[in-house]
Short mmCIF file of C-alpha atoms and ligand atoms in Angstrom, two decimals:
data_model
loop_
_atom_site.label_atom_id
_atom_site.label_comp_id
_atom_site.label_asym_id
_atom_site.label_seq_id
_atom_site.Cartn_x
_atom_site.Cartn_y
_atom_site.Cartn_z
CA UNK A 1 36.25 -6.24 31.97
CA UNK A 2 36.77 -5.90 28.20
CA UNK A 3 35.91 -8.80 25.80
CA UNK A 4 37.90 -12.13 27.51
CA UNK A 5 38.78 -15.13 26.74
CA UNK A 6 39.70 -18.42 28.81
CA UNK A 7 41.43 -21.24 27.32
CA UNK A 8 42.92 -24.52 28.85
CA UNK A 9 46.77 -23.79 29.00
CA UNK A 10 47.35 -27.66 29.56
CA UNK A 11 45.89 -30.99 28.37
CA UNK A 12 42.14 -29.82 30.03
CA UNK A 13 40.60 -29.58 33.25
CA UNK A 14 43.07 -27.08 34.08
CA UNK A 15 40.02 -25.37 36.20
CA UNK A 16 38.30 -23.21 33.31
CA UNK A 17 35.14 -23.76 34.68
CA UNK A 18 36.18 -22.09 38.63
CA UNK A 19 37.58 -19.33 36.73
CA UNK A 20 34.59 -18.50 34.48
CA UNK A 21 32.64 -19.01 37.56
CA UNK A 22 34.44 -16.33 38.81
CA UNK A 23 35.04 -13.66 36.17
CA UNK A 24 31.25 -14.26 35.45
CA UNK A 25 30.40 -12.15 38.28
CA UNK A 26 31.20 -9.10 36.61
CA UNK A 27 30.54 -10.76 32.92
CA UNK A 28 26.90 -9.61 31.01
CA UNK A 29 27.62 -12.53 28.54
CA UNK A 30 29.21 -15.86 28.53
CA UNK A 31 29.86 -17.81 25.15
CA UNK A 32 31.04 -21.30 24.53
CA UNK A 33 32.38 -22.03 21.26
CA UNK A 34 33.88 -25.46 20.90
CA UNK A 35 33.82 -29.15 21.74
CA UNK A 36 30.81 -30.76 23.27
CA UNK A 37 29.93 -32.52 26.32
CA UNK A 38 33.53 -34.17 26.19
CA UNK A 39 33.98 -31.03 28.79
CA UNK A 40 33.20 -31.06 32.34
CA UNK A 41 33.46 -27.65 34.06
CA UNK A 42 33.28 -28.16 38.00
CA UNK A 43 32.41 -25.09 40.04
CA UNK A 44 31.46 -24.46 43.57
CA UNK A 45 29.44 -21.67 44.85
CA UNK A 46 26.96 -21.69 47.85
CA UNK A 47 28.27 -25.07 49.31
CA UNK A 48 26.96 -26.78 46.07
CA UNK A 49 28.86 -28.73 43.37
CA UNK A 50 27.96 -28.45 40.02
CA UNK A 51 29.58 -30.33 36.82
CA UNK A 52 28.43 -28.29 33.48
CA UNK A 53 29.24 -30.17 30.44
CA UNK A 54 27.47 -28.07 27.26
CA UNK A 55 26.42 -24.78 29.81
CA UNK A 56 28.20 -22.15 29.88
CA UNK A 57 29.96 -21.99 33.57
CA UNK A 58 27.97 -18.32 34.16
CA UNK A 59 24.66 -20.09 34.23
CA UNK A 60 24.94 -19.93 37.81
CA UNK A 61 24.26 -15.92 37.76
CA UNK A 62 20.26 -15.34 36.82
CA UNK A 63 21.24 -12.26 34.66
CA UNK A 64 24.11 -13.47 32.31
CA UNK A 65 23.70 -14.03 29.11
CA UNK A 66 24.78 -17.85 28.43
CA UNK A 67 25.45 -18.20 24.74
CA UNK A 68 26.63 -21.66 22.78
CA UNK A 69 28.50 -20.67 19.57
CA UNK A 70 28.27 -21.90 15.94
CA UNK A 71 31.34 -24.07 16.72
CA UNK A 72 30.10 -26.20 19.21
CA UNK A 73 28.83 -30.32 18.25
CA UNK A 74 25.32 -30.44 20.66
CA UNK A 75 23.87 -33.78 22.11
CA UNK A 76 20.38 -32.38 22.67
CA UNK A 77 19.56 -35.53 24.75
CA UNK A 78 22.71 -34.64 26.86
CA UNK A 79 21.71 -30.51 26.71
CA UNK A 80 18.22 -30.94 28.05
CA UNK A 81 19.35 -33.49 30.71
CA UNK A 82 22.00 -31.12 31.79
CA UNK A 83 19.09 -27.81 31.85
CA UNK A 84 16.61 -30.27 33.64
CA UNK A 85 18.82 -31.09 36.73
CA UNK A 86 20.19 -27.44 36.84
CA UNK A 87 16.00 -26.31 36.83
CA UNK A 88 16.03 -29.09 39.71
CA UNK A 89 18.43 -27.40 41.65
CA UNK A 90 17.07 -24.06 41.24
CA UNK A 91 18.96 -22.94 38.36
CA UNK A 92 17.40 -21.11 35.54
CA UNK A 93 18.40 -21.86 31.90
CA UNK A 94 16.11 -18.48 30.82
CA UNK A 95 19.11 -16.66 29.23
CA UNK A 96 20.30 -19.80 27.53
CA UNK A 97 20.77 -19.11 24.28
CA UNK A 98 21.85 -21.71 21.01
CA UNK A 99 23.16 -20.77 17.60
CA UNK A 100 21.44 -22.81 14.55
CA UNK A 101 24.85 -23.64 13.04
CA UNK A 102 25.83 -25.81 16.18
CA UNK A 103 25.94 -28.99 14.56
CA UNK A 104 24.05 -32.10 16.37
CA UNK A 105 25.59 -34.98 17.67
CA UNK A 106 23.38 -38.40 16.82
CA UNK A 107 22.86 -41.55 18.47
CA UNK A 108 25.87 -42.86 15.19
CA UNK A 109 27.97 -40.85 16.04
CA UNK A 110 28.53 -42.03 19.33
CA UNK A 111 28.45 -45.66 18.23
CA UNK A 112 31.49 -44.52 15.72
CA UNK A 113 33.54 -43.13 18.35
CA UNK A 114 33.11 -46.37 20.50
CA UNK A 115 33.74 -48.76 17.30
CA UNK A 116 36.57 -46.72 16.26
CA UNK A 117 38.54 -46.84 19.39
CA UNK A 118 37.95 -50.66 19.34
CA UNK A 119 39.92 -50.83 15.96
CA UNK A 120 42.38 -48.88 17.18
CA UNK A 121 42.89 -51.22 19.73
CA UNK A 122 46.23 -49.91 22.02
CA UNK A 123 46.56 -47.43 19.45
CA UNK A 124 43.16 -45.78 20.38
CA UNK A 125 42.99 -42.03 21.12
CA UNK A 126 41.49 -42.84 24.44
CA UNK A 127 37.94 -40.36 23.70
CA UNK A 128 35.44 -39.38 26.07
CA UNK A 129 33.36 -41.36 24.09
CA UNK A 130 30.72 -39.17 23.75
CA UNK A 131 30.50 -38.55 19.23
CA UNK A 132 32.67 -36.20 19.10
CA UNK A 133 35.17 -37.13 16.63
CA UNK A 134 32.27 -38.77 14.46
CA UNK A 135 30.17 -35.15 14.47
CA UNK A 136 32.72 -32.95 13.74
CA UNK A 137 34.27 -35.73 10.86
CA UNK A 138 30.29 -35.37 9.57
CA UNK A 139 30.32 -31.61 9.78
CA UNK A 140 33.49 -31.42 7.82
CA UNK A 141 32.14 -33.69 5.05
CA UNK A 142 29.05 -31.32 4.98
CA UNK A 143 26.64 -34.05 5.87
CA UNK A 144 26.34 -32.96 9.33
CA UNK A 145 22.31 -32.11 10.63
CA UNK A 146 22.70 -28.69 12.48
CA UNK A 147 20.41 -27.12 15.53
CA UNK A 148 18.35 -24.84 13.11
CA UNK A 149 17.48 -27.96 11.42
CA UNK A 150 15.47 -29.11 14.72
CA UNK A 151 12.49 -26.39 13.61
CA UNK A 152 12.12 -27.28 10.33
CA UNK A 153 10.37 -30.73 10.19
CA UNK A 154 10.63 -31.29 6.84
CA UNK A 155 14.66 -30.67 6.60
CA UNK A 156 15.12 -32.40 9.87
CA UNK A 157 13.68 -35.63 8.47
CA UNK A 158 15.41 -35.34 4.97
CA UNK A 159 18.86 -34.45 6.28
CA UNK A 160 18.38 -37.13 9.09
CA UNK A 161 17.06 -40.04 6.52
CA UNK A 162 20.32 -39.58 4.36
CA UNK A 163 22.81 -38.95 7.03
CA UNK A 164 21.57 -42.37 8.76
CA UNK A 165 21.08 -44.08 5.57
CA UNK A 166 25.06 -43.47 5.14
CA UNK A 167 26.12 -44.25 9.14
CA UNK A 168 24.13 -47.30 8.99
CA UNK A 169 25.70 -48.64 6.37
CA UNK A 170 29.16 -48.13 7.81
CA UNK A 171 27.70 -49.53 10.86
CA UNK A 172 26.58 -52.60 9.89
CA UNK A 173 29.02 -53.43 6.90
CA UNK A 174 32.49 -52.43 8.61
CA UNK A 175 32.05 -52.73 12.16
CA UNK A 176 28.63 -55.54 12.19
CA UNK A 177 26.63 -53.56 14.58
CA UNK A 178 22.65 -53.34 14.21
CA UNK A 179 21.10 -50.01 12.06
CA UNK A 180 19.98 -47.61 13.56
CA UNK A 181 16.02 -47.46 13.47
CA UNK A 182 15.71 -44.24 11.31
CA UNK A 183 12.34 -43.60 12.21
CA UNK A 184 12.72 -43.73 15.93
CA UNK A 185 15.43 -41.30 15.60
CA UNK A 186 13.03 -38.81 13.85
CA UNK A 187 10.66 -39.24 16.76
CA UNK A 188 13.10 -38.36 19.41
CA UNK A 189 15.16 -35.52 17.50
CA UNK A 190 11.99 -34.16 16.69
CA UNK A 191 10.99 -33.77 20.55
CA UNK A 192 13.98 -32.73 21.18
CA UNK A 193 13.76 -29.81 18.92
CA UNK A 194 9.74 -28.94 19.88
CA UNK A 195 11.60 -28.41 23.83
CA UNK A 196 15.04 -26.73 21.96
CA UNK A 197 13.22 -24.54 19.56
CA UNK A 198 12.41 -21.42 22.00
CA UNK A 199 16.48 -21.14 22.44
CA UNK A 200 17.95 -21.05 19.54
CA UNK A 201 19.01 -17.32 18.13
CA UNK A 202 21.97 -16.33 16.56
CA UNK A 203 25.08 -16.14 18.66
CA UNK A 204 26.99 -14.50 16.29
CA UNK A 205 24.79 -11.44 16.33
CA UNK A 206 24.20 -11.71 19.88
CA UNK A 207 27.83 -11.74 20.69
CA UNK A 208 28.51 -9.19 18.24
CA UNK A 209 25.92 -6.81 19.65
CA UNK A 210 27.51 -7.46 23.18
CA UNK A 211 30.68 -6.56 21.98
CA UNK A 212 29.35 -3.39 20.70
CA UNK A 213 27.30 -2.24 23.39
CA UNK A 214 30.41 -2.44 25.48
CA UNK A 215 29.40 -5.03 27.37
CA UNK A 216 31.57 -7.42 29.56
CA UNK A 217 31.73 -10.57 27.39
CA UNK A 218 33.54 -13.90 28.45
CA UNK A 219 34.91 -16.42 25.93
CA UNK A 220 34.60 -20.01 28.02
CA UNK A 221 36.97 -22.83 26.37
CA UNK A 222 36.74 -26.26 27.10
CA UNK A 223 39.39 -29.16 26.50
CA UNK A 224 43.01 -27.53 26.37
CA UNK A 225 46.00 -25.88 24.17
CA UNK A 226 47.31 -29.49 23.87
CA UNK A 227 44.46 -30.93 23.25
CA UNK A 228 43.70 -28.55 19.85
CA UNK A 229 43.72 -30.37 16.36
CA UNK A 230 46.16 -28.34 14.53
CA UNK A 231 48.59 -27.16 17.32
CA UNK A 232 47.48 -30.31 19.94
CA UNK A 233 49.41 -33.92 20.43
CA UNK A 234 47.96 -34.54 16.99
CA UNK A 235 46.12 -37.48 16.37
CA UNK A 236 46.08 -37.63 20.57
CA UNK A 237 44.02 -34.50 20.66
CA UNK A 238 40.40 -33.63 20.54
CA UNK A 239 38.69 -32.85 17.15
CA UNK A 240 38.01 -28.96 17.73
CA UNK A 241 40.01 -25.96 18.23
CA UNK A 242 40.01 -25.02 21.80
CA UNK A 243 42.71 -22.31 21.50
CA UNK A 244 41.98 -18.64 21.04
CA UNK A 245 42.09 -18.22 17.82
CA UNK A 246 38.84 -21.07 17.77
CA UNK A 247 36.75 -18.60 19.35
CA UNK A 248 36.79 -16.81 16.70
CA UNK A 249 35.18 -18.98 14.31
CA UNK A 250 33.46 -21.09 16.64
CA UNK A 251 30.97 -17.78 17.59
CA UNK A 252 31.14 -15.88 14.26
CA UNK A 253 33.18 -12.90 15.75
CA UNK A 254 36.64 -11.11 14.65
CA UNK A 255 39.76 -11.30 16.17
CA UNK A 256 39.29 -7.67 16.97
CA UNK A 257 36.68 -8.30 19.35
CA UNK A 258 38.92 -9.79 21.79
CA UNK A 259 41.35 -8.01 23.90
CA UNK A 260 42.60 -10.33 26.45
CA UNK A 261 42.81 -13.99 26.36
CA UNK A 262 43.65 -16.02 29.95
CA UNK A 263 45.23 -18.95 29.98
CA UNK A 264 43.90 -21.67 32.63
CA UNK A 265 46.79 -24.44 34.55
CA UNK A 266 47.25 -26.25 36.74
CA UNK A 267 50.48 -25.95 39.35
CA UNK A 268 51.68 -29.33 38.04
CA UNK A 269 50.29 -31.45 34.99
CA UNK A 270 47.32 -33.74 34.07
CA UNK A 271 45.87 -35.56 31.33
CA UNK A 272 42.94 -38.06 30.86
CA UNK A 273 43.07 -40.10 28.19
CA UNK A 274 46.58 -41.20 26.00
CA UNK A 275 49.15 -39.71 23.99
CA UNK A 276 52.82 -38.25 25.39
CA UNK A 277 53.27 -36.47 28.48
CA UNK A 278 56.99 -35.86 29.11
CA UNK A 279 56.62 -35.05 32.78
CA UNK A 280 53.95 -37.67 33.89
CA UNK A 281 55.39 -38.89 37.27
CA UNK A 282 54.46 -43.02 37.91
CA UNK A 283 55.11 -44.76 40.91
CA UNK A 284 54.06 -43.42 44.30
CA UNK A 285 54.77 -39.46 43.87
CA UNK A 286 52.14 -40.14 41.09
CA UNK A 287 49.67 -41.91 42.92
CA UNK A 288 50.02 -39.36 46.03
CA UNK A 289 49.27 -35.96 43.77
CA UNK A 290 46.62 -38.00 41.88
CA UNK A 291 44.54 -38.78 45.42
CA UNK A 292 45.45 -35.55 47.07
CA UNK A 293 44.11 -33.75 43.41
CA UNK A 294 41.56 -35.74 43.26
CA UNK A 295 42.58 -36.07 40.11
CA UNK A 296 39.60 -37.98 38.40
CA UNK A 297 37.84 -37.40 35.35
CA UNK A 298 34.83 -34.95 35.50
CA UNK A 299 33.18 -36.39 32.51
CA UNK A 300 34.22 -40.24 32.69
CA UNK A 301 35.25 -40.47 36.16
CA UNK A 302 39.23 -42.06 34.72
CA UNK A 303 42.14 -41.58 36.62
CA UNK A 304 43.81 -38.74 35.32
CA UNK A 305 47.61 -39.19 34.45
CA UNK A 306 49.82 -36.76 36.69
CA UNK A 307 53.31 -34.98 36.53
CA UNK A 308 55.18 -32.12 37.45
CA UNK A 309 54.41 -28.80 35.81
CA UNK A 310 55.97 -28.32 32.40
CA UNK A 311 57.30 -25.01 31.36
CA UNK A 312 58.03 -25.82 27.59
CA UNK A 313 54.21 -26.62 27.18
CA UNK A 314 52.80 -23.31 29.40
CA UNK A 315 55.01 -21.55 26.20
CA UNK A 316 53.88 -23.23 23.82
CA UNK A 317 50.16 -22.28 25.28
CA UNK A 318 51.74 -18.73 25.74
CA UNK A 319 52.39 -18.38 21.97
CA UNK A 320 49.42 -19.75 19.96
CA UNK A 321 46.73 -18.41 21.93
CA UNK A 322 48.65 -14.80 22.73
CA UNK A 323 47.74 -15.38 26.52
CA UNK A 324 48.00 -11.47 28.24
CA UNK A 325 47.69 -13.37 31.57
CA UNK A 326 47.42 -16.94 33.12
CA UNK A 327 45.57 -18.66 35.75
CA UNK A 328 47.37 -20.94 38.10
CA UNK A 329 44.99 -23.67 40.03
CA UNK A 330 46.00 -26.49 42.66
CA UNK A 331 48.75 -24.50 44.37
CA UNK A 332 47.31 -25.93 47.49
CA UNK A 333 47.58 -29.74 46.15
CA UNK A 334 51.65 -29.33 46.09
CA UNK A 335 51.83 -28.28 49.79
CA UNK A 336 53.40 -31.10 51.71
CA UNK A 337 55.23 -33.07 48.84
CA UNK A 338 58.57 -31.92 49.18
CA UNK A 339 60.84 -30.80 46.80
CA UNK A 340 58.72 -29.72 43.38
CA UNK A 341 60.20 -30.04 40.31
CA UNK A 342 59.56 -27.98 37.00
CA UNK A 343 60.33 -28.93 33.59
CA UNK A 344 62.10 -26.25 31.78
CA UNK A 345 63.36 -27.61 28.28
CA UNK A 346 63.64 -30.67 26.72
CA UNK A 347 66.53 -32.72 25.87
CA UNK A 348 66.55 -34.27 22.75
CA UNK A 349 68.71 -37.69 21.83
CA UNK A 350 71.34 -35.61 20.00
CA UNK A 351 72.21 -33.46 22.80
CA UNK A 352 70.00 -30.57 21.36
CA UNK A 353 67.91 -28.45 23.81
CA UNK A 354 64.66 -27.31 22.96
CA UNK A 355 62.64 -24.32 24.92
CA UNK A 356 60.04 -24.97 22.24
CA UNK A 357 57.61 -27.86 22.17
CA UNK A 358 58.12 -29.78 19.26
CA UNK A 359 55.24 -30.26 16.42
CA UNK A 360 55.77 -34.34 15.90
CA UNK A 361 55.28 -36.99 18.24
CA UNK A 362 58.48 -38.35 16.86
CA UNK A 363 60.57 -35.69 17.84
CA UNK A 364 58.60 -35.19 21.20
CA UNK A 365 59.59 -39.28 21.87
CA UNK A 366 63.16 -38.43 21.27
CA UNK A 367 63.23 -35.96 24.14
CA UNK A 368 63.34 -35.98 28.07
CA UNK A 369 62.52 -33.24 30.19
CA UNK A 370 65.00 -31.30 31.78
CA UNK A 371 64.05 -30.32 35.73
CA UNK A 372 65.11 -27.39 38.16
CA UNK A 373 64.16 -28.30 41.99
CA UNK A 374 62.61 -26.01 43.58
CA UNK A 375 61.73 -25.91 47.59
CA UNK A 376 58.36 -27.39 48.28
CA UNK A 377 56.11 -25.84 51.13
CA UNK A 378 53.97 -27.08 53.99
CA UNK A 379 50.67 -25.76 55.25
CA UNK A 380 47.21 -25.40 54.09
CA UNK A 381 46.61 -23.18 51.77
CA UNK A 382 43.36 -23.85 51.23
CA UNK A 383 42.64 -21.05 54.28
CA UNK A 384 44.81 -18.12 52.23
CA UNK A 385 42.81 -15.22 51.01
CA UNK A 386 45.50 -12.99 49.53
CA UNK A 387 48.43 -14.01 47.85
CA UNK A 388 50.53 -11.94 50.36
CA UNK A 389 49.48 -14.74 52.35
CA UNK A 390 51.05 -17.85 50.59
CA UNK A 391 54.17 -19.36 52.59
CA UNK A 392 57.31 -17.64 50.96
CA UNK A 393 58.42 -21.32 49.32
CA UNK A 394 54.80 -21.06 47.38
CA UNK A 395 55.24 -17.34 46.29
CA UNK A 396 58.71 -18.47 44.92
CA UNK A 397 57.55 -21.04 42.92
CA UNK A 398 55.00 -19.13 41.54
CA UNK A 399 57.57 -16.42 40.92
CA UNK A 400 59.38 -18.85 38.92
CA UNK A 401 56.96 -20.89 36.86
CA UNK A 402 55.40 -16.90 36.09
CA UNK A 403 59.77 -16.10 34.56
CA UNK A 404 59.73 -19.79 32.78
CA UNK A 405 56.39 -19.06 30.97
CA UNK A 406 56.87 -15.66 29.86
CA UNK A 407 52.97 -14.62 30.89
CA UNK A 408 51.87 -12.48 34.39
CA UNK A 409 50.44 -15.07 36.46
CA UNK A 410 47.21 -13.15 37.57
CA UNK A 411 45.59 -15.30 39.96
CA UNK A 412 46.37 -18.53 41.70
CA UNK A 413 43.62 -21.25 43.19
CA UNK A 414 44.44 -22.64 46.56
CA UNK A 415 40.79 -24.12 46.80
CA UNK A 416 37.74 -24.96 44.79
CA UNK A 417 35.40 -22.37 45.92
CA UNK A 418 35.04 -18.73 44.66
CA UNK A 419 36.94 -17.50 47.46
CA UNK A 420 39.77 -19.70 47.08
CA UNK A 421 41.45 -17.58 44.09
CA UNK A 422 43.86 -15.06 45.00
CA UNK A 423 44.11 -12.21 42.85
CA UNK A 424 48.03 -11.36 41.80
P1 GDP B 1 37.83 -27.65 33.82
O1 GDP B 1 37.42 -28.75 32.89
O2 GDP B 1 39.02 -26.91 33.32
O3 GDP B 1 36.71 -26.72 34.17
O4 GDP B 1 38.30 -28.36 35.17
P2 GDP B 1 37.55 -29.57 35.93
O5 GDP B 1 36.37 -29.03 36.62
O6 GDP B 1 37.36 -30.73 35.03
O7 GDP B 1 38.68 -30.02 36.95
C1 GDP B 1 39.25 -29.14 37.86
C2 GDP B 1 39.03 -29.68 39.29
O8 GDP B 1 39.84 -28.98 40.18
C3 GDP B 1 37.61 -29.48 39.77
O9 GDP B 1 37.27 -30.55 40.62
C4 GDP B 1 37.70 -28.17 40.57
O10 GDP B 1 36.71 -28.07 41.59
C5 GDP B 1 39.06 -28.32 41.18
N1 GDP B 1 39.79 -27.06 41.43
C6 GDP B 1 39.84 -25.95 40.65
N2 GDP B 1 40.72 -25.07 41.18
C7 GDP B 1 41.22 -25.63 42.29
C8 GDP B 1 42.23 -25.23 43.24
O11 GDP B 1 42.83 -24.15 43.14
N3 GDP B 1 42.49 -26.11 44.24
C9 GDP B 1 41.88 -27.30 44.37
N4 GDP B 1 42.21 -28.10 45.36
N5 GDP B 1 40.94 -27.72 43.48
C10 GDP B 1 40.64 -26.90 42.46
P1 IMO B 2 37.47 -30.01 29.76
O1 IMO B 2 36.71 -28.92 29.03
C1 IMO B 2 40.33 -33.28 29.54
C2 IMO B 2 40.38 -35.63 25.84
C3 IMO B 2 39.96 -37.08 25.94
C4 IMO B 2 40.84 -37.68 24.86
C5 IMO B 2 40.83 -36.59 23.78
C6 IMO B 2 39.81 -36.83 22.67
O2 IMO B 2 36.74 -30.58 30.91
O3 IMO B 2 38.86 -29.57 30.06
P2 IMO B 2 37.18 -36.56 22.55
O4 IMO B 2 36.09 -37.25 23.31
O5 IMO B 2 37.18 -35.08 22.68
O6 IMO B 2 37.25 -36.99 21.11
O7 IMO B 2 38.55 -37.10 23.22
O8 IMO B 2 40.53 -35.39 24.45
N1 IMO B 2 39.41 -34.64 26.35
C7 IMO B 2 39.53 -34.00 27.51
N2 IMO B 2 40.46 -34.11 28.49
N3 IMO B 2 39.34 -32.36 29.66
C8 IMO B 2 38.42 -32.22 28.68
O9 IMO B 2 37.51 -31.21 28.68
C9 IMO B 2 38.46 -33.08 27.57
N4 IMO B 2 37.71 -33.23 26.46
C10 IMO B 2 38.30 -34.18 25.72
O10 IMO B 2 40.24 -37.61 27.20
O11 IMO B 2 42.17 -37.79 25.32
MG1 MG B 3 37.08 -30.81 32.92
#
């Protein structure tokens, strides 16, 4: 397996996690290079559950390399809690490895997120509320504190004094919250960095020297296509770029390094959090894929919003990230609902038809999706271990959501687990 990358073909939680699970098998190296713990990866193996938020998803194999890029925003309070209950179950974080540029996420940053949703009243963006916006704003204005700055005592308390100097007064002037107790922060952040210290190395080298050594390396992306800053639902998107081309920068490797990029959905649509959706499905067809998804949020625990799968968005996905091949999950959560529908264009208010997904949201609220039914299928498929063995109804729709998208569907989930991903 050459140098890979998996991105979220949707609006996130397309899956990513199962699939890296997967492909990590035969991976030496595993690299995340964007958002924070705003992700939750779910995989299964062995019977167990586990719900990754900052980890790479090929922790679970003792020998992989598990790498966190430069692009990444860290909670270290969040990172250690997450390597503490994985050493609890058994899991070793050995081959954990940080990069120094990964900026840190602190305690203001997640009091900005929450404050700034509350001005934005029904307008808010709907975050995971967990600093990210606020970090990556800081890192951007080139105040941010950074993981390398954990080992140096003396830069960790003069970046940290005039970073928090500057939060707390936004803090308490435009939103009337309480400071932040500067010194307490230095205590904690600098524990945090006396446990952090023995992981941090340079990802970009590492990766680099994977790449050269021929080694299998995996590209994990968290959040979704939809969900990117630049080519997302702008402002309804996250503040990173989880498409392909974010890898890139987010691990300090060229785009020559990579030479294929999979794209992760879902057979029908979610979303958690607000911001347009043209195929969301309300009513009771909603509420029945939602509970037979179990379509809840792996990070928050919020109802995810649900509707049939859109073709004009798997393109759009398609394009920006150059996707060689795509990963279809939740096959198995259609069986049983009767006809399926697929969204194949949109149709704007002056009769126009678009097969490409517009760049405003005021064009995008102009349009309505246009549908092709499609036979549903019965059965669980949860018990399928080939694709050969999918009811001819699901192999058809598959067929045609593989033509609509213009990408070789290579694998399809019909389960959680490992062995519930059929190879195409
Ligand atoms: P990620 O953020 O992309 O890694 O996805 P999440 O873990 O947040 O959400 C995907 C959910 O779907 C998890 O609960 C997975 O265990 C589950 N899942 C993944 N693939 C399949 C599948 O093919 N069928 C079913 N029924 N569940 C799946
Ligand atoms: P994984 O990696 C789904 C969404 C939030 C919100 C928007 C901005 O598990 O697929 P943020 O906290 O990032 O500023 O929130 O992005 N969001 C996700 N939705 N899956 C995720 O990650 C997400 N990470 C962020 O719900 O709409
Ligand atoms: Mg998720």
């Amino acid at each position: 397996m050459p140098a890979t990358v998996v991105v979220g073909a949707q609006w996130g939680d397309e899956g990513k996690g199962k699939v890296i699970d997967i492909l990590a098998s035969r991976a030496d190296v595993v690299v995340r290079s964007q958002g924070g713990n705003n992700a939750g990866h779910t995989v299964e193996s062995g019977g167990e559950v586990y719900k990754l938020h900052l980890i790479p998803s090929g922790i679970l194999y003792p020998e992989t390399l598990c790498l966190i890029g430069c692009g990444t925003v860290i909670d270290p309070k969040v990172l250690l809690e997450e390597i503490d209950g994985l050493r609890a179950r058994g899991v070793t974080c050995e081959n954990l490895r940080i990069d120094p540029r990964a900026q840190l996420i602190m305690p203001w940053h997640i009091t900005l997120d929450a404050m700034k949703e509350r001005s934005l009243g029904s307008g808010k963006i709907g975050t995971t509320g967990r600093g990210i916006g606020p970090c990556y704003m800081e890192k951007a204005e080139r105040t941010g504190l950074r993981m390398g700055d954990l080992s140096r005592p003396d830069v960790l308390e003069k970046k940290l004094r005039s970073a928090g100097e500057a939060k707390n007064e936004m803090i308490t002037r435009l939103y009337g919250q309480p400071p932040f107790d500067l010194d307490a922060v230095l205590e904690e952040y600098t524990e945090y960095g006396r446990r952090l210290a023995p992981m941090i190395a340079d990802v970009s080298v590492l990766a680099w020297k994977a790449v050269q050594a021929k080694q299998d390396v995996l590209f994990e992306g968290a959040q979704g296509t939809l969900l990117d800053l630049d080519v997302g639902t702008y402002p309804y998107v996250t503040s990173s770029h989880p498409i392909a081309g974010g890898v890139c920068t987010g691990t300090g490797i060229g785009p020559t390094c990579i030479e294929k990029v999979i794209g992760v959905a879902k057979a029908y649509t979610t979303r958690v959090g607000e911001g347009p959706f043209p195929t969301e499905l309300d009513g009771e067809m909603g509420d029945l894929l939602r509970d037979r998804g179990h379509e809840f949020g792996t990070t928050t625990g919020r109802p995810r919003r649900v509707g049939w799968f859109d073709a004009v968005i798997l393109r759009h996905a398609v394009r920006v990230n150059g996707l060689t091949g795509l990963a279809v999950n939740k096959l198995d959560t259609l069986s049983g609902l009767g006809t399926l529908r697929v969204c194949t264009a949109y149709r704007r208010s002056d009769g126009a038809l678009l097969e490409d997904f517009p760049a405003s949201l005021e064009e995008l609220a102009e349009c309505e999706p246009v549908y092709e039914d499609l036979p549903g299928f019965e059965g669980d498929l949860s018990a399928c271990r080939s694709a050969g063995e999918l009811p001819a109804a699901a192999k058809a729709y598959i067929e045609r959501i593989e033509a609509l998208c213009g990408a070789p569907i290579v694998m399809v989930g019909v389960g959680p687990a490992r062995s519930q991903s059929l190879e195409r």
